[in-house]
XYZ file of C-alpha atoms in Angstrom:
699
model
C 12.775 88.298 -81.969
C 11.195 87.209 -78.966
C 13.180 88.328 -76.092
C 10.592 89.833 -73.634
C 10.560 88.364 -70.378
C 7.448 89.258 -68.251
C 5.532 87.862 -65.124
C 3.419 86.377 -65.871
C -0.810 86.633 -64.556
C -0.662 83.025 -62.495
C 2.983 81.413 -60.987
C 6.094 82.984 -62.480
C 7.785 80.435 -61.912
C 5.769 78.597 -65.204
C 7.903 81.237 -67.345
C 11.365 79.088 -66.198
C 13.478 76.450 -68.252
C 15.528 74.314 -66.533
C 17.040 72.548 -70.394
C 20.331 70.618 -72.051
C 21.643 69.728 -74.541
C 22.470 66.490 -75.808
C 24.358 64.625 -77.981
C 26.623 62.703 -79.752
C 30.234 64.558 -80.498
C 29.835 66.506 -83.238
C 26.510 66.342 -84.017
C 25.961 70.335 -83.770
C 25.005 70.411 -79.689
C 27.232 73.237 -78.924
C 26.049 75.778 -82.308
C 22.516 74.846 -81.637
C 23.328 76.646 -78.431
C 25.039 79.976 -79.887
C 22.152 80.345 -82.533
C 20.266 79.678 -79.622
C 22.142 83.059 -77.940
C 22.254 84.487 -80.784
C 18.205 84.399 -81.817
C 17.219 85.285 -78.047
C 19.589 88.207 -78.577
C 21.957 86.936 -75.559
C 24.288 87.465 -78.165
C 25.047 89.872 -80.828
C 27.589 87.936 -82.993
C 27.805 83.747 -84.104
C 29.725 81.812 -82.628
C 31.692 79.176 -84.280
C 33.326 75.986 -82.838
C 35.797 75.279 -86.167
C 36.765 79.143 -84.731
C 37.079 79.128 -81.422
C 34.415 82.340 -80.785
C 31.694 79.560 -78.898
C 30.320 81.133 -76.087
C 29.948 77.900 -73.749
C 32.992 76.310 -75.181
C 36.068 78.870 -73.793
C 37.727 76.900 -72.632
C 41.420 76.862 -74.114
C 41.393 72.580 -74.892
C 37.635 72.998 -75.893
C 38.134 75.623 -78.392
C 41.338 73.449 -79.524
C 40.147 70.388 -79.852
C 36.511 71.440 -81.351
C 35.134 69.327 -78.572
C 32.892 70.050 -75.672
C 35.036 69.277 -72.166
C 33.304 71.187 -69.604
C 29.734 71.652 -69.171
C 28.530 75.478 -69.915
C 25.495 76.798 -68.333
C 24.154 80.271 -70.646
C 20.712 82.400 -69.811
C 18.567 83.336 -71.868
C 14.751 84.420 -72.948
C 12.048 83.928 -74.817
C 8.252 84.481 -75.391
C 8.554 85.848 -71.973
C 10.501 82.837 -70.508
C 13.963 82.802 -68.865
C 15.786 79.518 -70.464
C 18.635 78.490 -68.651
C 20.526 76.253 -70.298
C 23.560 74.315 -69.859
C 25.569 72.195 -73.300
C 27.171 69.259 -72.442
C 29.931 67.203 -73.446
C 29.120 64.668 -75.772
C 32.557 62.905 -75.613
C 32.223 59.278 -74.227
C 35.199 59.875 -71.440
C 32.961 63.380 -70.353
C 29.931 61.140 -69.915
C 29.970 61.983 -66.028
C 29.428 65.791 -66.882
C 26.374 64.861 -68.993
C 25.366 63.039 -65.359
C 25.676 66.089 -62.993
C 24.086 68.032 -65.446
C 20.622 65.730 -65.786
C 20.488 65.472 -62.094
C 19.265 68.863 -62.079
C 17.804 69.109 -64.991
C 14.231 69.707 -66.475
C 13.793 68.588 -69.828
C 16.493 68.076 -72.754
C 17.013 68.797 -76.333
C 18.820 66.236 -77.703
C 20.397 66.670 -81.152
C 20.653 64.442 -83.747
C 22.891 64.150 -86.871
C 21.245 64.296 -89.777
C 23.723 62.194 -91.687
C 24.374 59.344 -88.961
C 20.610 59.646 -86.948
C 21.734 57.868 -83.509
C 24.912 57.536 -82.846
C 26.708 55.410 -79.505
C 27.043 58.592 -77.481
C 23.637 59.612 -78.182
C 22.534 56.007 -77.113
C 23.957 56.282 -73.982
C 23.218 60.221 -72.799
C 19.396 59.291 -74.081
C 19.330 56.146 -71.280
C 21.079 58.561 -68.248
C 18.499 60.474 -69.273
C 15.786 57.611 -69.164
C 17.322 56.579 -65.998
C 16.678 60.394 -64.145
C 13.328 60.856 -65.821
C 14.377 64.476 -68.137
C 11.414 64.197 -70.740
C 13.011 65.202 -74.250
C 12.603 66.366 -77.683
C 14.756 66.000 -80.464
C 16.288 68.302 -83.362
C 17.745 66.625 -85.953
C 20.167 68.771 -87.011
C 22.348 68.838 -89.981
C 19.772 68.729 -93.249
C 21.869 70.895 -95.130
C 24.528 67.825 -95.282
C 25.054 65.871 -98.624
C 23.019 62.231 -97.434
C 20.423 63.978 -94.738
C 17.339 62.511 -94.966
C 14.874 63.685 -91.386
C 13.214 60.303 -92.213
C 16.396 57.771 -91.468
C 17.377 59.830 -88.470
C 13.618 59.263 -86.796
C 13.531 55.113 -87.768
C 17.153 55.281 -86.027
C 15.543 56.411 -83.544
C 12.224 53.832 -83.296
C 14.954 51.438 -83.814
C 18.006 51.884 -81.058
C 16.359 54.143 -78.484
C 12.678 52.567 -77.938
C 10.573 55.815 -78.223
C 7.333 56.557 -80.635
C 8.913 60.080 -82.271
C 6.138 62.620 -83.054
C 7.519 64.524 -85.897
C 6.011 68.031 -86.080
C 8.125 69.177 -88.883
C 8.372 68.614 -93.270
C 12.002 69.641 -94.424
C 11.871 71.723 -97.146
C 14.020 70.786 -99.971
C 16.936 68.434 -99.772
C 21.096 69.023 -98.911
C 21.929 72.280 -100.326
C 18.211 73.228 -101.036
C 17.320 72.955 -97.503
C 15.192 76.389 -97.179
C 12.984 75.372 -94.680
C 10.301 73.646 -92.825
C 6.489 72.821 -92.983
C 4.843 73.198 -89.313
C 2.303 69.636 -89.126
C 0.391 70.879 -86.545
C -0.436 74.329 -88.313
C -0.211 73.908 -91.257
C 2.078 76.720 -92.420
C 5.868 77.217 -94.120
C 8.738 78.805 -92.641
C 11.051 79.840 -94.733
C 15.078 81.586 -94.000
C 16.673 83.560 -97.212
C 20.405 82.881 -97.135
C 21.920 84.800 -94.310
C 18.805 85.820 -92.737
C 18.308 85.758 -89.365
C 14.109 84.644 -88.853
C 11.916 82.960 -90.657
C 8.955 84.279 -93.589
C 5.875 82.454 -92.590
C 3.742 81.856 -95.257
C 1.083 79.142 -97.013
C 2.562 75.338 -98.044
C 3.275 74.698 -101.547
C 0.980 73.087 -103.385
C 4.012 70.584 -104.494
C 4.327 70.114 -100.427
C 0.383 69.964 -99.723
C -0.007 66.169 -100.168
C 2.942 65.258 -99.058
C 1.437 67.650 -96.153
C -1.851 66.373 -95.479
C -0.615 62.689 -94.783
C 2.464 63.522 -93.015
C -0.319 65.435 -90.237
C -2.496 62.158 -91.058
C -0.164 59.766 -89.265
C 0.861 62.368 -86.652
C -2.146 62.715 -85.737
C -2.618 58.581 -85.550
C 0.247 58.372 -83.815
C -1.262 60.524 -80.714
C -4.206 59.647 -81.162
C -2.882 55.849 -80.034
C -1.068 57.347 -77.405
C -3.452 60.200 -75.573
C -6.808 59.069 -74.150
C -8.650 62.832 -74.647
C -6.583 63.631 -78.837
C -8.116 59.691 -78.690
C -11.892 60.652 -77.838
C -11.806 64.163 -80.421
C -10.210 61.686 -83.324
C -12.887 59.080 -83.182
C -15.384 61.827 -82.926
C -13.914 63.643 -86.190
C -11.633 62.100 -87.668
C -9.103 64.849 -86.820
C -7.625 66.590 -84.062
C -7.732 70.669 -83.569
C -4.651 72.659 -83.552
C -4.964 73.345 -80.090
C -5.766 69.592 -78.736
C -2.686 68.125 -80.685
C -0.042 70.142 -79.078
C -1.867 70.007 -75.458
C -1.112 66.030 -76.318
C 2.365 66.481 -77.499
C 3.465 68.678 -73.851
C 1.671 65.719 -72.132
C 3.780 62.934 -73.973
C 6.666 64.576 -74.007
C 6.613 65.387 -70.543
C 5.052 61.690 -69.439
C 7.957 60.084 -71.369
C 5.395 58.465 -73.617
C 7.237 60.123 -77.408
C 9.372 62.405 -78.106
C 8.619 65.819 -80.186
C 10.753 65.564 -83.149
C 11.442 68.959 -85.020
C 14.696 69.651 -88.012
C 16.780 72.576 -88.953
C 20.190 73.488 -90.001
C 22.120 75.280 -86.857
C 24.977 76.642 -88.277
C 22.704 77.895 -91.302
C 20.642 78.957 -88.465
C 17.980 77.373 -89.811
C 14.687 76.091 -87.372
C 15.762 77.743 -83.840
C 12.849 79.786 -83.778
C 10.627 76.700 -83.429
C 12.958 74.573 -81.780
C 12.891 77.330 -78.971
C 9.376 77.861 -79.154
C 9.042 73.593 -78.490
C 11.339 74.256 -75.381
C 8.762 76.641 -73.739
C 5.263 74.972 -75.218
C 6.294 70.892 -74.839
C 8.937 71.088 -72.333
C 8.326 70.591 -68.440
C 8.933 73.685 -66.285
C 10.257 73.730 -62.491
C 6.262 73.629 -61.613
C 5.836 70.076 -63.674
C 8.545 68.321 -62.007
C 7.727 65.995 -59.391
C 8.925 67.202 -55.570
C 12.557 66.378 -54.550
C 12.997 64.204 -51.939
C 15.843 63.854 -48.886
C 16.769 62.978 -46.267
C 15.877 64.521 -42.445
C 17.733 61.966 -40.300
C 16.045 58.370 -41.026
C 12.716 59.970 -42.719
C 12.308 61.289 -46.246
C 10.651 64.078 -46.956
C 8.935 66.492 -49.950
C 10.217 70.009 -50.549
C 7.643 71.696 -52.832
C 9.092 74.162 -55.457
C 7.755 77.387 -53.877
C 10.435 80.356 -53.010
C 8.270 80.680 -49.325
C 9.790 77.443 -48.228
C 12.728 76.453 -46.862
C 16.086 76.877 -48.722
C 16.631 73.332 -50.686
C 19.690 73.454 -52.374
C 21.749 71.200 -54.604
C 25.304 71.846 -55.635
C 26.104 70.054 -58.869
C 29.533 71.709 -60.512
C 32.281 73.734 -58.769
C 34.528 75.328 -60.922
C 38.565 77.039 -60.211
C 38.197 80.168 -62.284
C 41.308 83.362 -61.904
C 38.744 85.482 -59.403
C 37.405 82.943 -57.450
C 35.897 79.552 -56.889
C 32.306 79.218 -58.570
C 30.314 76.842 -57.450
C 26.797 76.510 -59.328
C 23.781 75.252 -57.591
C 19.792 74.052 -58.596
C 17.750 76.081 -56.111
C 14.996 73.376 -55.566
C 13.051 75.777 -52.463
C 12.738 78.704 -50.923
C 15.421 81.844 -51.566
C 18.722 82.513 -51.656
C 19.404 85.780 -51.134
C 22.780 87.222 -51.299
C 25.643 86.911 -47.901
C 23.095 84.670 -46.689
C 24.372 81.975 -44.816
C 23.587 78.638 -45.414
C 24.091 74.412 -44.208
C 26.378 72.029 -45.682
C 24.102 69.335 -44.928
C 26.669 66.972 -45.736
C 29.868 68.063 -44.364
C 27.403 69.495 -41.193
C 29.253 73.511 -41.824
C 28.039 76.709 -42.104
C 28.993 78.368 -45.506
C 28.017 81.970 -46.309
C 27.154 82.967 -50.204
C 29.607 86.075 -51.567
C 27.321 86.610 -54.322
C 25.253 85.342 -56.443
C 25.547 85.025 -60.690
C 23.431 84.588 -63.526
C 25.674 82.659 -65.122
C 26.930 83.136 -69.267
C 29.205 80.327 -70.084
C 32.867 82.112 -68.590
C 30.766 85.505 -67.872
C 28.843 86.564 -65.078
C 25.422 89.749 -63.425
C 25.250 89.555 -60.536
C 22.122 89.285 -59.463
C 20.677 89.805 -55.356
C 18.733 86.484 -54.919
C 17.617 83.819 -56.690
C 14.775 81.686 -56.124
C 13.265 77.923 -56.407
C 13.482 76.761 -60.076
C 16.734 78.888 -60.676
C 20.063 77.591 -61.777
C 23.318 79.995 -60.716
C 26.730 80.475 -59.308
C 27.135 81.850 -56.272
C 30.987 82.735 -55.275
C 32.139 83.071 -51.891
C 31.373 79.099 -50.869
C 34.400 77.641 -49.658
C 34.501 73.880 -48.917
C 31.294 72.468 -50.546
C 32.141 69.647 -53.201
C 29.051 68.745 -55.724
C 27.052 66.391 -54.714
C 26.583 68.825 -51.284
C 23.283 70.315 -50.278
C 22.998 73.671 -49.083
C 20.077 74.460 -46.710
C 18.187 76.986 -44.888
C 20.627 76.110 -41.254
C 16.577 76.116 -39.116
C 15.353 73.267 -42.064
C 18.460 70.731 -42.891
C 17.730 68.114 -45.288
C 19.870 65.845 -47.797
C 19.531 66.023 -51.540
C 20.472 62.602 -53.257
C 23.903 63.323 -54.765
C 24.267 62.626 -58.611
C 26.016 59.284 -59.258
C 29.670 59.080 -59.672
C 31.119 55.935 -62.307
C 33.861 54.059 -60.851
C 37.167 55.192 -62.987
C 38.718 53.316 -65.865
C 42.062 54.251 -67.093
C 44.871 55.072 -64.523
C 48.416 56.618 -65.361
C 51.021 57.809 -63.001
C 51.767 61.529 -62.432
C 54.603 62.958 -61.074
C 56.281 66.700 -60.740
C 59.047 66.607 -63.170
C 61.445 69.104 -60.612
C 61.024 67.975 -56.993
C 60.648 71.849 -55.956
C 57.365 71.330 -57.260
C 56.168 68.531 -55.560
C 53.822 70.910 -52.456
C 52.201 72.601 -55.731
C 51.281 69.807 -57.500
C 49.484 68.127 -54.941
C 47.296 71.097 -54.618
C 46.675 71.299 -58.086
C 45.279 67.374 -58.339
C 43.190 68.319 -55.248
C 41.641 71.295 -56.781
C 41.520 68.944 -60.475
C 39.509 66.417 -57.980
C 37.103 68.783 -56.491
C 36.203 70.004 -59.762
C 35.648 66.880 -61.542
C 34.107 64.309 -59.425
C 34.837 61.495 -61.566
C 39.268 61.860 -61.527
C 40.455 60.187 -58.337
C 43.794 59.808 -57.017
C 45.585 57.927 -54.973
C 49.228 56.710 -53.491
C 50.138 53.150 -54.993
C 50.438 51.513 -52.154
C 53.910 48.748 -53.581
C 55.280 52.158 -56.149
C 54.642 55.246 -54.316
C 53.192 56.349 -57.286
C 50.655 59.189 -57.434
C 48.042 57.421 -59.572
C 45.448 59.450 -61.804
C 42.355 57.872 -62.067
C 39.244 58.432 -64.889
C 36.389 57.790 -67.519
C 39.799 57.784 -70.490
C 42.463 58.477 -72.367
C 41.439 61.529 -73.335
C 39.841 62.136 -69.872
C 43.242 61.888 -68.242
C 45.160 64.140 -71.567
C 42.822 66.952 -70.470
C 43.695 66.743 -66.463
C 47.238 67.000 -66.702
C 47.230 69.133 -69.750
C 44.662 71.094 -67.493
C 47.753 70.938 -64.981
C 50.841 72.105 -66.822
C 48.563 75.086 -68.195
C 46.803 76.455 -65.078
C 49.653 75.974 -62.301
C 53.102 76.401 -65.504
C 53.977 72.593 -63.489
C 55.818 70.615 -66.069
C 54.143 66.878 -65.127
C 55.416 63.488 -65.698
C 52.907 60.721 -67.145
C 53.235 56.870 -67.218
C 51.726 54.904 -69.207
C 47.797 54.206 -69.022
C 46.693 50.923 -67.729
C 42.666 49.839 -67.283
C 41.067 49.234 -64.564
C 40.187 45.498 -64.556
C 38.246 43.614 -61.784
C 37.968 39.819 -60.425
C 34.499 37.692 -60.396
C 34.034 34.048 -59.690
C 33.086 31.677 -62.104
C 32.747 28.529 -59.717
C 31.965 29.311 -56.172
C 31.834 27.086 -52.944
C 28.909 26.484 -50.778
C 29.460 25.460 -46.828
C 32.757 27.437 -46.443
C 33.630 27.426 -42.230
C 35.033 29.910 -40.879
C 35.490 30.664 -37.373
C 37.822 34.274 -36.280
C 38.819 33.376 -32.950
C 41.022 35.111 -30.324
C 41.834 35.504 -26.635
C 44.878 38.214 -25.845
C 44.046 38.362 -22.523
C 40.958 39.781 -21.357
C 37.785 40.437 -23.636
C 38.486 37.734 -26.733
C 37.077 37.539 -29.913
C 34.642 35.015 -31.363
C 32.778 34.690 -34.357
C 31.690 31.730 -36.350
C 30.384 32.011 -39.990
C 29.304 29.662 -42.547
C 28.419 30.935 -45.817
C 27.697 29.878 -49.645
C 29.827 32.333 -52.555
C 27.780 32.195 -56.030
C 28.385 33.901 -58.764
C 25.721 36.682 -60.229
C 24.315 35.846 -63.620
C 25.631 39.406 -64.822
C 28.939 38.810 -64.400
C 28.791 35.407 -65.748
C 27.849 37.522 -69.530
C 30.206 40.183 -69.267
C 27.406 42.788 -69.225
C 28.229 44.186 -65.501
C 29.695 47.684 -64.532
C 32.132 46.287 -62.761
C 30.758 49.329 -59.401
C 27.562 47.382 -57.834
C 27.152 43.552 -58.892
C 27.254 42.417 -55.309
C 23.768 40.807 -53.322
C 24.337 39.329 -49.620
C 21.721 37.657 -47.965
C 21.047 35.519 -45.176
C 19.130 32.451 -44.361
C 20.103 32.004 -40.811
C 16.516 31.042 -38.887
C 15.965 30.397 -35.199
C 18.139 33.664 -34.005
C 21.464 31.592 -33.487
C 22.778 34.922 -35.054
C 21.506 38.364 -33.445
C 20.773 41.091 -36.432
C 23.741 43.656 -35.938
C 25.927 40.722 -36.387
C 24.693 39.358 -39.863
C 24.702 43.293 -40.762
C 28.864 43.125 -39.596
C 28.671 39.808 -41.777
C 27.371 41.605 -44.833
C 30.120 44.522 -44.161
C 32.832 42.534 -43.897
C 32.761 40.876 -47.180
C 31.966 44.665 -48.797
C 35.295 45.231 -46.870
C 36.693 41.999 -48.460
C 35.330 42.940 -52.238
C 38.653 46.051 -52.683
C 40.998 42.844 -53.090
C 40.629 39.459 -55.679
C 43.304 37.037 -55.041
C 44.183 36.905 -59.128
C 46.239 40.604 -58.792
C 44.394 42.744 -55.853
C 41.757 44.518 -58.284
C 37.861 44.922 -57.088
C 36.311 41.857 -57.131
C 32.762 42.404 -58.575
C 29.642 39.806 -59.738
C 29.803 38.081 -55.960
C 26.053 36.394 -54.026
C 26.865 35.691 -50.779
C 24.523 33.782 -48.518
C 24.564 34.049 -44.667
C 23.914 29.818 -44.411
C 24.348 29.529 -40.223
C 26.946 31.086 -37.372
C 27.387 30.980 -34.315
C 28.297 33.468 -30.658
C 30.434 33.614 -27.523
C 27.656 34.907 -24.455
C 30.979 36.101 -23.586
C 33.371 36.835 -26.687
C 31.424 37.678 -29.493
C 30.766 41.174 -30.887
C 30.080 43.458 -34.202
C 33.700 43.777 -35.111
C 34.164 40.568 -34.192
C 31.587 39.671 -36.799
C 32.815 42.481 -39.239
C 36.140 39.890 -38.905
C 35.266 36.505 -39.550
C 33.120 38.110 -43.271
C 36.134 39.657 -44.242
C 38.176 36.727 -43.679
C 35.690 33.834 -44.263
C 34.868 35.594 -48.242
C 38.648 35.998 -48.986
C 39.239 32.674 -48.049
C 35.739 31.260 -50.014
C 37.497 33.291 -53.070
C 41.124 31.433 -52.756
C 39.222 28.349 -52.652
C 36.813 29.270 -56.440
C 37.400 29.238 -59.612
C 38.212 33.247 -60.634
C 37.982 35.058 -63.118
C 39.178 38.469 -64.427
C 37.550 41.069 -66.147
C 38.444 44.022 -68.428
C 36.605 46.604 -69.238
C 35.218 46.780 -72.840
C 34.233 49.608 -74.897
C 31.956 49.868 -78.168
C 33.927 50.736 -81.682
C 32.044 52.762 -84.621
C 34.581 54.019 -86.921
C 33.783 55.632 -90.100
C 35.999 54.484 -92.565
C 36.716 54.985 -96.294
C 35.549 52.042 -98.742
C 38.865 51.344 -99.591
C 40.740 50.979 -96.024
C 37.681 48.783 -94.505
C 39.943 45.320 -95.095
C 42.830 47.516 -93.317
C 40.301 48.186 -90.292
C 38.773 45.192 -89.882
C 41.365 43.473 -89.588
C 43.187 45.714 -87.343
C 40.061 45.674 -84.817
C 40.321 41.822 -84.929
C 44.279 42.232 -84.174
C 43.206 44.094 -80.881
C 40.936 41.277 -80.335
C 38.000 42.966 -81.659
C 34.607 41.710 -82.126
C 32.929 43.010 -85.086
C 28.837 42.978 -84.576
C 28.272 45.309 -87.570
C 29.099 46.586 -91.139
C 26.824 48.527 -92.869
C 28.019 50.800 -96.329
C 26.639 54.573 -96.365
C 27.116 57.989 -98.304
C 30.639 55.994 -99.957
C 31.904 55.587 -96.633
C 31.728 52.261 -94.094
C 30.269 52.117 -90.671
C 32.073 49.318 -88.988
C 30.676 48.444 -85.161
C 32.976 46.297 -82.754
C 33.042 45.610 -79.041
C 36.981 45.808 -78.620
C 38.717 46.067 -75.105
C 39.712 49.277 -73.591
C 43.225 48.075 -73.153
C 43.969 47.868 -76.535
C 42.633 50.624 -78.032
C 45.218 53.278 -76.218
C 46.768 54.927 -79.235
C 43.960 53.655 -81.235
C 43.187 57.717 -82.711
C 46.708 57.899 -84.633
C 46.616 53.742 -85.457
C 43.930 54.947 -87.631
C 44.327 58.415 -89.289
C 47.879 56.449 -90.515
C 45.255 52.876 -92.304
C 43.237 55.784 -93.762
C 45.008 58.150 -94.872
C 43.533 60.532 -91.953
C 40.142 60.788 -93.233
C 39.032 57.667 -90.905
C 37.672 58.549 -86.938
C 35.960 57.163 -84.448
C 34.529 56.738 -81.355
C 33.486 54.494 -78.446
C 31.383 53.614 -75.688
C 32.132 51.473 -72.704
C 29.593 48.796 -72.443
C 30.401 47.208 -69.487
C 33.039 44.556 -68.453
C 33.897 40.950 -70.612
C 36.503 38.321 -68.906
C 39.569 38.586 -70.170
C 40.591 35.082 -72.259
C 42.183 32.430 -70.071
C 42.439 34.306 -66.916
C 41.286 32.266 -64.340
C 42.029 31.793 -61.010
C 45.293 29.017 -61.644
C 47.396 32.269 -62.658
C 48.846 34.983 -61.402
C 47.771 38.625 -62.963
C 49.949 40.851 -61.595
C 48.327 44.771 -61.115
């Protein structure tokens, strides 16, 4: 095993890899992480998900449910490199954890089930990584399962992920007989014996040589089509050397033009060492990714990955532990020392670093400092939230924080005993601090405390955490989804005058606006979060620029509450076409008020539609239960989009309103005698049939 971490002759930062594990739930992410830790010597016993003995799924609920709920960071060493690894959740309800992790990662391992191929959440996390520009390698797992097929899984990657798979291994044996792989780059076979911890290397067996040559040739042709240097050598000699091929694979991986595909069985510890070699060889170091950019006042500035530069670190996770609050950082530039004072640039306050910890899930090793490129946890930081920038006090900078998705499901929560009310409020505050995708608010009409999150399971886990961590009895109401409103047919030339005179200086603002629906809202593809466009076509200097900006701010204020049921309005384009001012009584405040009331009046004059969140459901059920499952989905207003047979079972895909899915897991188990499973992923918002502006919809 290669576990000695040494200083490289060049820059030691080239020996760091910040890598995440991404996949659909049950594809084997946590098992891959456990085998990596075992293979690198970071642990001395193989952790198992089904036994509740894994390092990264250390939370009680994670072990009971057998899923990853919270992203866990671990660190290990391989071939002279330190690998900082983050095991991310695979369930759609915890996609925000994936988002925060991807913001600070330099590369990722995407894990796919060799039987199922690309699954819905696999596709979602892949798109998230695309948005962040994170290079990936792929690991097709569970090749020892019945029905496993590498080529089918690779084809699903090509078809569904719009990527170019570059397969560098050929499996030796199928299903239960899977014993190793042929390394197509060095043309050697790697074989693992049953119960063995390392592979044995040898020549390619006679019966596999022709197939190995064919696949090597296919790999060379694929790489040559994408890489100019490889194409030149391929044209000269009609082949690629191992060195040229490996270098081209590295370049294509880091540019995102292709993805290296490896295979194995993490559960049986087969294929892990080549996967680690691929992480080191193909994924970038902190020096290989673009310098981070941050805001310095009104300007933008780059901060190079240099330990000698001013400190700039991003908080991406906050965790409450029995021993105190831990704040997880990605250090982008500079060096942070134990006991050092740092500046929270967003909150404009000073924090002090108590301890710096190299993280091993729930275990930690204390270090004196962390340098650019490191991912560490620090203790002693009291108030910094996820997304905060910690920097040098004399060189402030604000880094772009991770985006936070809007919650789609809400429940009313309360402490069952009045005496626990204060503790309950404190527990909710700590919960939101740890998980920014949870939102707590007080309903203005009922006075109830409402907890909102990304799904039914997300809220269930959050409430259970309060019960267990704080010993509180919590009452929970029926889940409610977050509806949105949009404009189906707008209005033109709506005139609004805001005139107010109560002694002294008055208020005067005159605006004319057009309101139109955005195309994304009409076809149901809008995300319900930021679908608002404002523009001004006022000419001749009739309205000063600050008044136009005030009108836009007022329109944004009006989006918070629509006329149908008080839901947020989305999918709207507002055009300011005319207006006038008063020499004494006009002000930005008056025009902001006019913008707000003008848009509210436009909504009342428009045809409005109610939108509801919809999800793509993929149900895997026995053949004899397909009819009942299809009928049940239709009764839930589901639209069937695909149905396929796979390994004796049926896989049904449908788009279903989220409101109709509450309690679906138990219903599906009942219809299939416990043999059916389903997964879901959010796909946006869609119009509620029949819900238009002449109908009042209760909140």
